[in-house]
Amino acid sequence: MTADRFGDVTVNVPWSSQEDLLLDVAAPTLDESVERGETESWFYLRETKEAKSYLRLKFRTQSPSVEARLRARISEAVGEAGRENLFEYRPYNKEHDWLGGAGALGLAESFWTETTPLALESLRATRGNRALRMALALDMLACSGVFLASRLPESVSRFGYRAGYLSYLATFEGYLLLIRDPEAARARHARRYDLNRDALRPRIRRLVEIMQDPDGDLDGLPEATLRYMNSLRSHLPPLQQGFDEGRFYLYATPRKDDFNKLTPAPDGLYRRPDLPWLADAPEAPVAGIHRAIADNPYYQGMIREDRRFQASRVAQAYGHWHLFRLGFLLSDRYTLCYLVARAFEEEFGLDAAELIRSVKPEAEVS
């Protein structure tokens, strides 16, 4: 038990086993301890480091029996064959330092604690139904994108919901730079979108209609999305304040992992990084959105330096962590980003590159 009264248990089990262990063993045990008054609050994360997956359970309690009971029940559920290094402790993965730096970790933990009941209810409601879970996640991403766009500098926020998908499209196009056959991946995602177009487009339109006033009454949203948005809206102001006061930082830890070497070149273009496993792959074409960003130095500067952009990017990272907690992998996130972006562009007749090229310094915005 740490001095700040937090129990912090990491359970080293395969990703495929984590959901059942969480829903059937860990969550009931910790919820029971809350009902007994032993535990004040708790949250969970699903993490992967060095190709090893683990479930993190962190709880605020003054009773040592809570952790002992939790470990015993997990050990019993896993069985003798899976007990080797079962509770080998793993400190926070370096990604947590990217959520605003060490000073912002408490706020992230507050968000995870507040949204843990929502995440658990979402898991139970969609257990065994991947399509339903994907739909739930898509709603969350679409609405959070619209909300966060409203918090960007006026030169971007003036576009309203139309700017709500730009980061998702940029994320997907960045992913294509990190794989060997980007065109095949694009075609595969396009086929998936085509199969779901008739459901996705009206769904996105309905969400955008409800989100017309991102600060107003959002009661028309699906319940899970509404609860997520309420948590996001309440946590963004202190997150923004942390950046405004210089206490929080974007990418506080140097980005050393291969998948994080995707940075713009001096000319502003995002290109395929120099990685051994991509050395013999053909050069990927430059995406229109990346070309538009490169052609707009003002937009580049905002992404890197504007505190509103920085806070928005960390808030968006909260959403990505929520996807992990729902059992989605990186590949699922890219699929969701693509589906949201395509639905926005088709339903509302948008062109991301054209929009970004039209972004001008706030003094020039009429």
PDB file of C-alpha atoms in Angstrom, residues 13-254:
ATOM      1  CA  VAL A  13      -3.076 -11.813 -17.692  1.00  0.00           C
ATOM      2  CA  PRO A  14      -3.609 -11.893 -21.474  1.00  0.00           C
ATOM      3  CA  TRP A  15      -5.717  -9.163 -23.039  1.00  0.00           C
ATOM      4  CA  SER A  16      -8.320 -11.765 -24.033  1.00  0.00           C
ATOM      5  CA  SER A  17      -8.811 -12.786 -20.383  1.00  0.00           C
ATOM      6  CA  GLN A  18      -9.004  -9.345 -18.831  1.00  0.00           C
ATOM      7  CA  GLU A  19     -12.644  -8.519 -19.466  1.00  0.00           C
ATOM      8  CA  ASP A  20     -14.007 -11.663 -17.824  1.00  0.00           C
ATOM      9  CA  LEU A  21     -11.629 -11.284 -14.890  1.00  0.00           C
ATOM     10  CA  LEU A  22     -12.633  -7.648 -14.472  1.00  0.00           C
ATOM     11  CA  LEU A  23     -16.390  -8.145 -14.724  1.00  0.00           C
ATOM     12  CA  ASP A  24     -16.687 -11.430 -12.847  1.00  0.00           C
ATOM     13  CA  VAL A  25     -14.060 -11.055 -10.132  1.00  0.00           C
ATOM     14  CA  ALA A  26     -12.288  -7.716  -9.692  1.00  0.00           C
ATOM     15  CA  ALA A  27     -15.198  -5.301 -10.108  1.00  0.00           C
ATOM     16  CA  PRO A  28     -17.581  -7.211  -7.801  1.00  0.00           C
ATOM     17  CA  THR A  29     -14.857  -7.457  -5.156  1.00  0.00           C
ATOM     18  CA  LEU A  30     -14.014  -3.760  -5.226  1.00  0.00           C
ATOM     19  CA  ASP A  31     -17.641  -2.652  -5.482  1.00  0.00           C
ATOM     20  CA  GLU A  32     -18.383  -4.825  -2.464  1.00  0.00           C
ATOM     21  CA  SER A  33     -15.595  -3.114  -0.523  1.00  0.00           C
ATOM     22  CA  VAL A  34     -17.093   0.276  -1.422  1.00  0.00           C
ATOM     23  CA  GLU A  35     -20.503  -0.838  -0.146  1.00  0.00           C
ATOM     24  CA  ARG A  36     -18.876  -1.974   3.097  1.00  0.00           C
ATOM     25  CA  GLY A  37     -17.246   1.404   3.558  1.00  0.00           C
ATOM     26  CA  GLU A  38     -13.741  -0.081   3.288  1.00  0.00           C
ATOM     27  CA  THR A  39     -12.934   1.583  -0.033  1.00  0.00           C
ATOM     28  CA  GLU A  40     -13.653   5.159  -1.028  1.00  0.00           C
ATOM     29  CA  SER A  41     -13.239   4.754  -4.795  1.00  0.00           C
ATOM     30  CA  TRP A  42     -11.435   2.735  -7.451  1.00  0.00           C
ATOM     31  CA  PHE A  43     -10.676   2.587 -11.148  1.00  0.00           C
ATOM     32  CA  TYR A  44      -9.188   0.192 -13.653  1.00  0.00           C
ATOM     33  CA  LEU A  45      -7.010   0.486 -16.727  1.00  0.00           C
ATOM     34  CA  ARG A  46      -6.009  -1.987 -19.409  1.00  0.00           C
ATOM     35  CA  GLU A  47      -2.434  -1.544 -20.508  1.00  0.00           C
ATOM     36  CA  THR A  48       0.257  -3.083 -22.666  1.00  0.00           C
ATOM     37  CA  LYS A  49       3.990  -2.618 -22.293  1.00  0.00           C
ATOM     38  CA  GLU A  50       6.732  -4.458 -24.161  1.00  0.00           C
ATOM     39  CA  ALA A  51       4.101  -6.703 -25.778  1.00  0.00           C
ATOM     40  CA  LYS A  52       2.777  -7.766 -22.356  1.00  0.00           C
ATOM     41  CA  SER A  53      -0.773  -6.943 -21.328  1.00  0.00           C
ATOM     42  CA  TYR A  54      -1.977  -6.335 -17.812  1.00  0.00           C
ATOM     43  CA  LEU A  55      -4.968  -5.071 -15.891  1.00  0.00           C
ATOM     44  CA  ARG A  56      -4.389  -2.271 -13.398  1.00  0.00           C
ATOM     45  CA  LEU A  57      -6.670  -1.941 -10.378  1.00  0.00           C
ATOM     46  CA  LYS A  58      -6.132   1.158  -8.278  1.00  0.00           C
ATOM     47  CA  PHE A  59      -8.241   1.879  -5.210  1.00  0.00           C
ATOM     48  CA  ARG A  60      -8.330   4.336  -2.328  1.00  0.00           C
ATOM     49  CA  THR A  61      -8.669   2.501   0.971  1.00  0.00           C
ATOM     50  CA  GLN A  62      -7.284   2.370   4.485  1.00  0.00           C
ATOM     51  CA  SER A  63      -8.010  -1.328   4.928  1.00  0.00           C
ATOM     52  CA  PRO A  64      -5.209  -3.760   3.989  1.00  0.00           C
ATOM     53  CA  SER A  65      -7.762  -6.556   3.813  1.00  0.00           C
ATOM     54  CA  VAL A  66      -9.164  -5.143   0.561  1.00  0.00           C
ATOM     55  CA  GLU A  67      -5.995  -5.824  -1.398  1.00  0.00           C
ATOM     56  CA  ALA A  68      -5.521  -9.225   0.240  1.00  0.00           C
ATOM     57  CA  ARG A  69      -9.092 -10.239  -0.615  1.00  0.00           C
ATOM     58  CA  LEU A  70      -8.748  -8.953  -4.168  1.00  0.00           C
ATOM     59  CA  ARG A  71      -5.527 -10.862  -4.787  1.00  0.00           C
ATOM     60  CA  ALA A  72      -6.958 -14.063  -3.317  1.00  0.00           C
ATOM     61  CA  ARG A  73     -10.078 -13.995  -5.479  1.00  0.00           C
ATOM     62  CA  ILE A  74      -8.141 -13.194  -8.637  1.00  0.00           C
ATOM     63  CA  SER A  75      -5.626 -15.936  -7.914  1.00  0.00           C
ATOM     64  CA  GLU A  76      -8.418 -18.446  -7.396  1.00  0.00           C
ATOM     65  CA  ALA A  77     -10.140 -17.438 -10.640  1.00  0.00           C
ATOM     66  CA  VAL A  78      -6.960 -17.611 -12.701  1.00  0.00           C
ATOM     67  CA  GLY A  79      -5.980 -21.035 -11.427  1.00  0.00           C
ATOM     68  CA  GLU A  80      -2.630 -22.538 -10.610  1.00  0.00           C
ATOM     69  CA  ALA A  81      -1.399 -22.582 -14.209  1.00  0.00           C
ATOM     70  CA  GLY A  82      -1.693 -18.814 -14.533  1.00  0.00           C
ATOM     71  CA  ARG A  83      -0.284 -17.703 -11.203  1.00  0.00           C
ATOM     72  CA  GLU A  84       3.376 -17.302 -12.140  1.00  0.00           C
ATOM     73  CA  ASN A  85       4.214 -13.583 -11.985  1.00  0.00           C
ATOM     74  CA  LEU A  86       0.483 -12.938 -11.773  1.00  0.00           C
ATOM     75  CA  PHE A  87       0.879  -9.873  -9.558  1.00  0.00           C
ATOM     76  CA  GLU A  88       4.314  -8.706 -10.687  1.00  0.00           C
ATOM     77  CA  TYR A  89       4.035  -4.960 -10.195  1.00  0.00           C
ATOM     78  CA  ARG A  90       4.267  -2.684 -13.204  1.00  0.00           C
ATOM     79  CA  PRO A  91       4.590   1.071 -12.700  1.00  0.00           C
ATOM     80  CA  TYR A  92       2.556   3.391 -14.846  1.00  0.00           C
ATOM     81  CA  ASN A  93       3.419   3.009 -18.491  1.00  0.00           C
ATOM     82  CA  LYS A  94       5.174   6.004 -20.033  1.00  0.00           C
ATOM     83  CA  GLU A  95       1.978   6.997 -21.847  1.00  0.00           C
ATOM     84  CA  HIS A  96       0.622   8.352 -18.595  1.00  0.00           C
ATOM     85  CA  ASP A  97       3.328  11.001 -18.620  1.00  0.00           C
ATOM     86  CA  TRP A  98       1.912  12.158 -21.946  1.00  0.00           C
ATOM     87  CA  LEU A  99      -1.420  13.016 -20.362  1.00  0.00           C
ATOM     88  CA  GLY A 100      -0.108  16.392 -19.245  1.00  0.00           C
ATOM     89  CA  GLY A 101       2.927  15.280 -17.253  1.00  0.00           C
ATOM     90  CA  ALA A 102       3.252  14.177 -13.646  1.00  0.00           C
ATOM     91  CA  GLY A 103       1.287  17.182 -12.401  1.00  0.00           C
ATOM     92  CA  ALA A 104      -1.741  16.172 -14.465  1.00  0.00           C
ATOM     93  CA  LEU A 105      -1.863  12.536 -13.396  1.00  0.00           C
ATOM     94  CA  GLY A 106      -4.205  13.248 -10.496  1.00  0.00           C
ATOM     95  CA  LEU A 107      -6.728  14.794 -12.885  1.00  0.00           C
ATOM     96  CA  ALA A 108      -6.488  11.797 -15.222  1.00  0.00           C
ATOM     97  CA  GLU A 109      -7.061   9.474 -12.269  1.00  0.00           C
ATOM     98  CA  SER A 110     -10.092  11.541 -11.284  1.00  0.00           C
ATOM     99  CA  PHE A 111     -11.482  11.085 -14.790  1.00  0.00           C
ATOM    100  CA  TRP A 112     -10.815   7.335 -14.748  1.00  0.00           C
ATOM    101  CA  THR A 113     -12.443   7.000 -11.330  1.00  0.00           C
ATOM    102  CA  GLU A 114     -15.531   8.947 -12.363  1.00  0.00           C
ATOM    103  CA  THR A 115     -15.948   6.988 -15.608  1.00  0.00           C
ATOM    104  CA  THR A 116     -15.238   3.509 -14.246  1.00  0.00           C
ATOM    105  CA  PRO A 117     -18.930   2.797 -13.421  1.00  0.00           C
ATOM    106  CA  LEU A 118     -19.813   3.932 -16.953  1.00  0.00           C
ATOM    107  CA  ALA A 119     -17.125   1.743 -18.500  1.00  0.00           C
ATOM    108  CA  LEU A 120     -18.260  -1.297 -16.511  1.00  0.00           C
ATOM    109  CA  GLU A 121     -21.912  -0.766 -17.436  1.00  0.00           C
ATOM    110  CA  SER A 122     -20.907  -0.378 -21.085  1.00  0.00           C
ATOM    111  CA  LEU A 123     -18.922  -3.611 -20.978  1.00  0.00           C
ATOM    112  CA  ARG A 124     -21.798  -5.525 -19.408  1.00  0.00           C
ATOM    113  CA  ALA A 125     -24.397  -4.079 -21.786  1.00  0.00           C
ATOM    114  CA  THR A 126     -22.345  -5.023 -24.860  1.00  0.00           C
ATOM    115  CA  ARG A 127     -20.778  -8.258 -23.627  1.00  0.00           C
ATOM    116  CA  GLY A 128     -20.588 -10.618 -26.577  1.00  0.00           C
ATOM    117  CA  ASN A 129     -21.910  -7.962 -28.976  1.00  0.00           C
ATOM    118  CA  ARG A 130     -18.948  -6.298 -30.655  1.00  0.00           C
ATOM    119  CA  ALA A 131     -21.079  -4.373 -33.155  1.00  0.00           C
ATOM    120  CA  LEU A 132     -23.042  -2.728 -30.358  1.00  0.00           C
ATOM    121  CA  ARG A 133     -19.842  -1.838 -28.528  1.00  0.00           C
ATOM    122  CA  MET A 134     -18.390  -0.294 -31.690  1.00  0.00           C
ATOM    123  CA  ALA A 135     -21.544   1.804 -32.092  1.00  0.00           C
ATOM    124  CA  LEU A 136     -21.261   2.994 -28.495  1.00  0.00           C
ATOM    125  CA  ALA A 137     -17.625   3.979 -29.035  1.00  0.00           C
ATOM    126  CA  LEU A 138     -18.397   5.738 -32.311  1.00  0.00           C
ATOM    127  CA  ASP A 139     -21.023   7.905 -30.598  1.00  0.00           C
ATOM    128  CA  MET A 140     -18.534   8.844 -27.903  1.00  0.00           C
ATOM    129  CA  LEU A 141     -15.806   9.792 -30.384  1.00  0.00           C
ATOM    130  CA  ALA A 142     -18.114  11.807 -32.619  1.00  0.00           C
ATOM    131  CA  CYS A 143     -19.569  13.848 -29.760  1.00  0.00           C
ATOM    132  CA  SER A 144     -16.274  14.450 -27.990  1.00  0.00           C
ATOM    133  CA  GLY A 145     -14.781  15.592 -31.308  1.00  0.00           C
ATOM    134  CA  VAL A 146     -17.528  18.178 -31.779  1.00  0.00           C
ATOM    135  CA  PHE A 147     -17.202  19.365 -28.186  1.00  0.00           C
ATOM    136  CA  LEU A 148     -13.407  19.682 -28.231  1.00  0.00           C
ATOM    137  CA  ALA A 149     -13.495  21.526 -31.563  1.00  0.00           C
ATOM    138  CA  SER A 150     -15.554  24.216 -29.833  1.00  0.00           C
ATOM    139  CA  ARG A 151     -12.673  24.773 -27.395  1.00  0.00           C
ATOM    140  CA  LEU A 152     -10.005  25.407 -30.027  1.00  0.00           C
ATOM    141  CA  PRO A 153      -8.844  28.890 -31.091  1.00  0.00           C
ATOM    142  CA  GLU A 154     -11.522  30.981 -32.771  1.00  0.00           C
ATOM    143  CA  SER A 155      -9.872  30.526 -36.164  1.00  0.00           C
ATOM    144  CA  VAL A 156     -10.813  26.827 -35.949  1.00  0.00           C
ATOM    145  CA  SER A 157     -13.745  26.746 -33.525  1.00  0.00           C
ATOM    146  CA  ARG A 158     -15.716  29.094 -35.810  1.00  0.00           C
ATOM    147  CA  PHE A 159     -16.243  26.096 -38.091  1.00  0.00           C
ATOM    148  CA  GLY A 160     -18.240  24.421 -35.329  1.00  0.00           C
ATOM    149  CA  TYR A 161     -19.038  20.740 -35.789  1.00  0.00           C
ATOM    150  CA  ARG A 162     -17.285  20.789 -39.170  1.00  0.00           C
ATOM    151  CA  ALA A 163     -13.938  20.803 -37.350  1.00  0.00           C
ATOM    152  CA  GLY A 164     -15.001  17.975 -35.065  1.00  0.00           C
ATOM    153  CA  TYR A 165     -13.542  15.174 -37.152  1.00  0.00           C
ATOM    154  CA  LEU A 166     -10.206  16.611 -38.304  1.00  0.00           C
ATOM    155  CA  SER A 167      -8.088  14.950 -35.632  1.00  0.00           C
ATOM    156  CA  TYR A 168      -9.655  11.566 -36.364  1.00  0.00           C
ATOM    157  CA  LEU A 169      -8.865  11.821 -40.056  1.00  0.00           C
ATOM    158  CA  ALA A 170      -5.295  12.935 -39.298  1.00  0.00           C
ATOM    159  CA  THR A 171      -4.921  10.005 -36.881  1.00  0.00           C
ATOM    160  CA  PHE A 172      -6.039   7.494 -39.491  1.00  0.00           C
ATOM    161  CA  GLU A 173      -3.782   8.955 -42.179  1.00  0.00           C
ATOM    162  CA  GLY A 174      -0.872   8.869 -39.733  1.00  0.00           C
ATOM    163  CA  TYR A 175      -1.567   5.191 -39.093  1.00  0.00           C
ATOM    164  CA  LEU A 176      -1.259   4.496 -42.834  1.00  0.00           C
ATOM    165  CA  LEU A 177       2.313   5.810 -42.723  1.00  0.00           C
ATOM    166  CA  LEU A 178       3.229   3.107 -40.213  1.00  0.00           C
ATOM    167  CA  ILE A 179       2.125   0.022 -42.138  1.00  0.00           C
ATOM    168  CA  ARG A 180       3.596  -1.739 -45.141  1.00  0.00           C
ATOM    169  CA  ASP A 181       0.572  -1.679 -47.441  1.00  0.00           C
ATOM    170  CA  PRO A 182      -1.408   1.496 -46.763  1.00  0.00           C
ATOM    171  CA  GLU A 183      -3.541   1.320 -49.892  1.00  0.00           C
ATOM    172  CA  ALA A 184      -4.774  -2.165 -49.048  1.00  0.00           C
ATOM    173  CA  ALA A 185      -5.635  -0.957 -45.550  1.00  0.00           C
ATOM    174  CA  ARG A 186      -7.468   2.061 -46.950  1.00  0.00           C
ATOM    175  CA  ALA A 187      -9.464  -0.156 -49.296  1.00  0.00           C
ATOM    176  CA  ARG A 188     -10.340  -2.532 -46.458  1.00  0.00           C
ATOM    177  CA  HIS A 189     -11.614   0.322 -44.304  1.00  0.00           C
ATOM    178  CA  ALA A 190     -13.513   1.805 -47.247  1.00  0.00           C
ATOM    179  CA  ARG A 191     -15.339  -1.492 -47.770  1.00  0.00           C
ATOM    180  CA  ARG A 192     -16.309  -1.553 -44.123  1.00  0.00           C
ATOM    181  CA  TYR A 193     -17.619   1.974 -44.356  1.00  0.00           C
ATOM    182  CA  ASP A 194     -19.586   1.177 -47.513  1.00  0.00           C
ATOM    183  CA  LEU A 195     -21.295  -1.707 -45.726  1.00  0.00           C
ATOM    184  CA  ASN A 196     -22.354   0.597 -42.885  1.00  0.00           C
ATOM    185  CA  ARG A 197     -22.885   3.900 -44.710  1.00  0.00           C
ATOM    186  CA  ASP A 198     -26.679   3.874 -44.482  1.00  0.00           C
ATOM    187  CA  ALA A 199     -26.518   3.527 -40.712  1.00  0.00           C
ATOM    188  CA  LEU A 200     -23.522   5.759 -40.051  1.00  0.00           C
ATOM    189  CA  ARG A 201     -24.540   8.905 -41.899  1.00  0.00           C
ATOM    190  CA  PRO A 202     -27.916   9.506 -40.208  1.00  0.00           C
ATOM    191  CA  ARG A 203     -26.404   8.493 -36.877  1.00  0.00           C
ATOM    192  CA  ILE A 204     -23.688  11.146 -37.191  1.00  0.00           C
ATOM    193  CA  ARG A 205     -26.212  13.766 -38.292  1.00  0.00           C
ATOM    194  CA  ARG A 206     -28.441  13.058 -35.310  1.00  0.00           C
ATOM    195  CA  LEU A 207     -25.512  13.338 -32.885  1.00  0.00           C
ATOM    196  CA  VAL A 208     -24.373  16.617 -34.435  1.00  0.00           C
ATOM    197  CA  GLU A 209     -27.893  18.037 -34.188  1.00  0.00           C
ATOM    198  CA  ILE A 210     -27.948  17.288 -30.461  1.00  0.00           C
ATOM    199  CA  MET A 211     -24.435  18.749 -30.083  1.00  0.00           C
ATOM    200  CA  GLN A 212     -25.309  22.082 -31.734  1.00  0.00           C
ATOM    201  CA  ASP A 213     -24.698  23.749 -28.373  1.00  0.00           C
ATOM    202  CA  PRO A 214     -21.828  21.724 -26.859  1.00  0.00           C
ATOM    203  CA  ASP A 215     -22.304  23.521 -23.523  1.00  0.00           C
ATOM    204  CA  GLY A 216     -26.064  23.133 -23.452  1.00  0.00           C
ATOM    205  CA  ASP A 217     -28.549  20.381 -22.735  1.00  0.00           C
ATOM    206  CA  LEU A 218     -27.324  17.126 -24.268  1.00  0.00           C
ATOM    207  CA  ASP A 219     -30.111  14.931 -22.894  1.00  0.00           C
ATOM    208  CA  GLY A 220     -30.966  13.652 -26.361  1.00  0.00           C
ATOM    209  CA  LEU A 221     -27.704  11.708 -26.538  1.00  0.00           C
ATOM    210  CA  PRO A 222     -27.570   7.982 -25.806  1.00  0.00           C
ATOM    211  CA  GLU A 223     -27.175   7.561 -22.053  1.00  0.00           C
ATOM    212  CA  ALA A 224     -23.612   6.214 -22.150  1.00  0.00           C
ATOM    213  CA  THR A 225     -22.491   9.021 -24.451  1.00  0.00           C
ATOM    214  CA  LEU A 226     -24.232  11.643 -22.317  1.00  0.00           C
ATOM    215  CA  ARG A 227     -22.496  10.420 -19.177  1.00  0.00           C
ATOM    216  CA  TYR A 228     -19.128  10.376 -20.900  1.00  0.00           C
ATOM    217  CA  MET A 229     -19.654  13.883 -22.260  1.00  0.00           C
ATOM    218  CA  ASN A 230     -20.652  15.216 -18.847  1.00  0.00           C
ATOM    219  CA  SER A 231     -17.434  13.829 -17.367  1.00  0.00           C
ATOM    220  CA  LEU A 232     -15.373  15.268 -20.209  1.00  0.00           C
ATOM    221  CA  ARG A 233     -17.025  18.684 -19.920  1.00  0.00           C
ATOM    222  CA  SER A 234     -16.348  18.837 -16.175  1.00  0.00           C
ATOM    223  CA  HIS A 235     -12.693  17.801 -16.486  1.00  0.00           C
ATOM    224  CA  LEU A 236     -11.677  20.008 -19.416  1.00  0.00           C
ATOM    225  CA  PRO A 237     -11.672  23.343 -17.480  1.00  0.00           C
ATOM    226  CA  PRO A 238      -9.096  22.180 -14.874  1.00  0.00           C
ATOM    227  CA  LEU A 239      -7.143  20.535 -17.673  1.00  0.00           C
ATOM    228  CA  GLN A 240      -7.078  23.807 -19.602  1.00  0.00           C
ATOM    229  CA  GLN A 241      -6.151  25.694 -16.442  1.00  0.00           C
ATOM    230  CA  GLY A 242      -3.177  23.393 -15.914  1.00  0.00           C
ATOM    231  CA  PHE A 243      -1.851  24.238 -19.368  1.00  0.00           C
ATOM    232  CA  ASP A 244      -2.583  27.949 -18.970  1.00  0.00           C
ATOM    233  CA  GLU A 245      -0.616  28.021 -15.713  1.00  0.00           C
ATOM    234  CA  GLY A 246       2.294  26.033 -17.122  1.00  0.00           C
ATOM    235  CA  ARG A 247       1.761  23.062 -14.793  1.00  0.00           C
ATOM    236  CA  PHE A 248       0.788  20.580 -17.521  1.00  0.00           C
ATOM    237  CA  TYR A 249       2.767  19.643 -20.605  1.00  0.00           C
ATOM    238  CA  LEU A 250       2.087  17.801 -23.829  1.00  0.00           C
ATOM    239  CA  TYR A 251       4.345  14.771 -24.313  1.00  0.00           C
ATOM    240  CA  ALA A 252       6.238  15.237 -21.069  1.00  0.00           C
ATOM    241  CA  THR A 253       8.199  12.068 -21.813  1.00  0.00           C
ATOM    242  CA  PRO A 254      10.412  11.859 -24.929  1.00  0.00           C
TER     243      PRO A 254
END
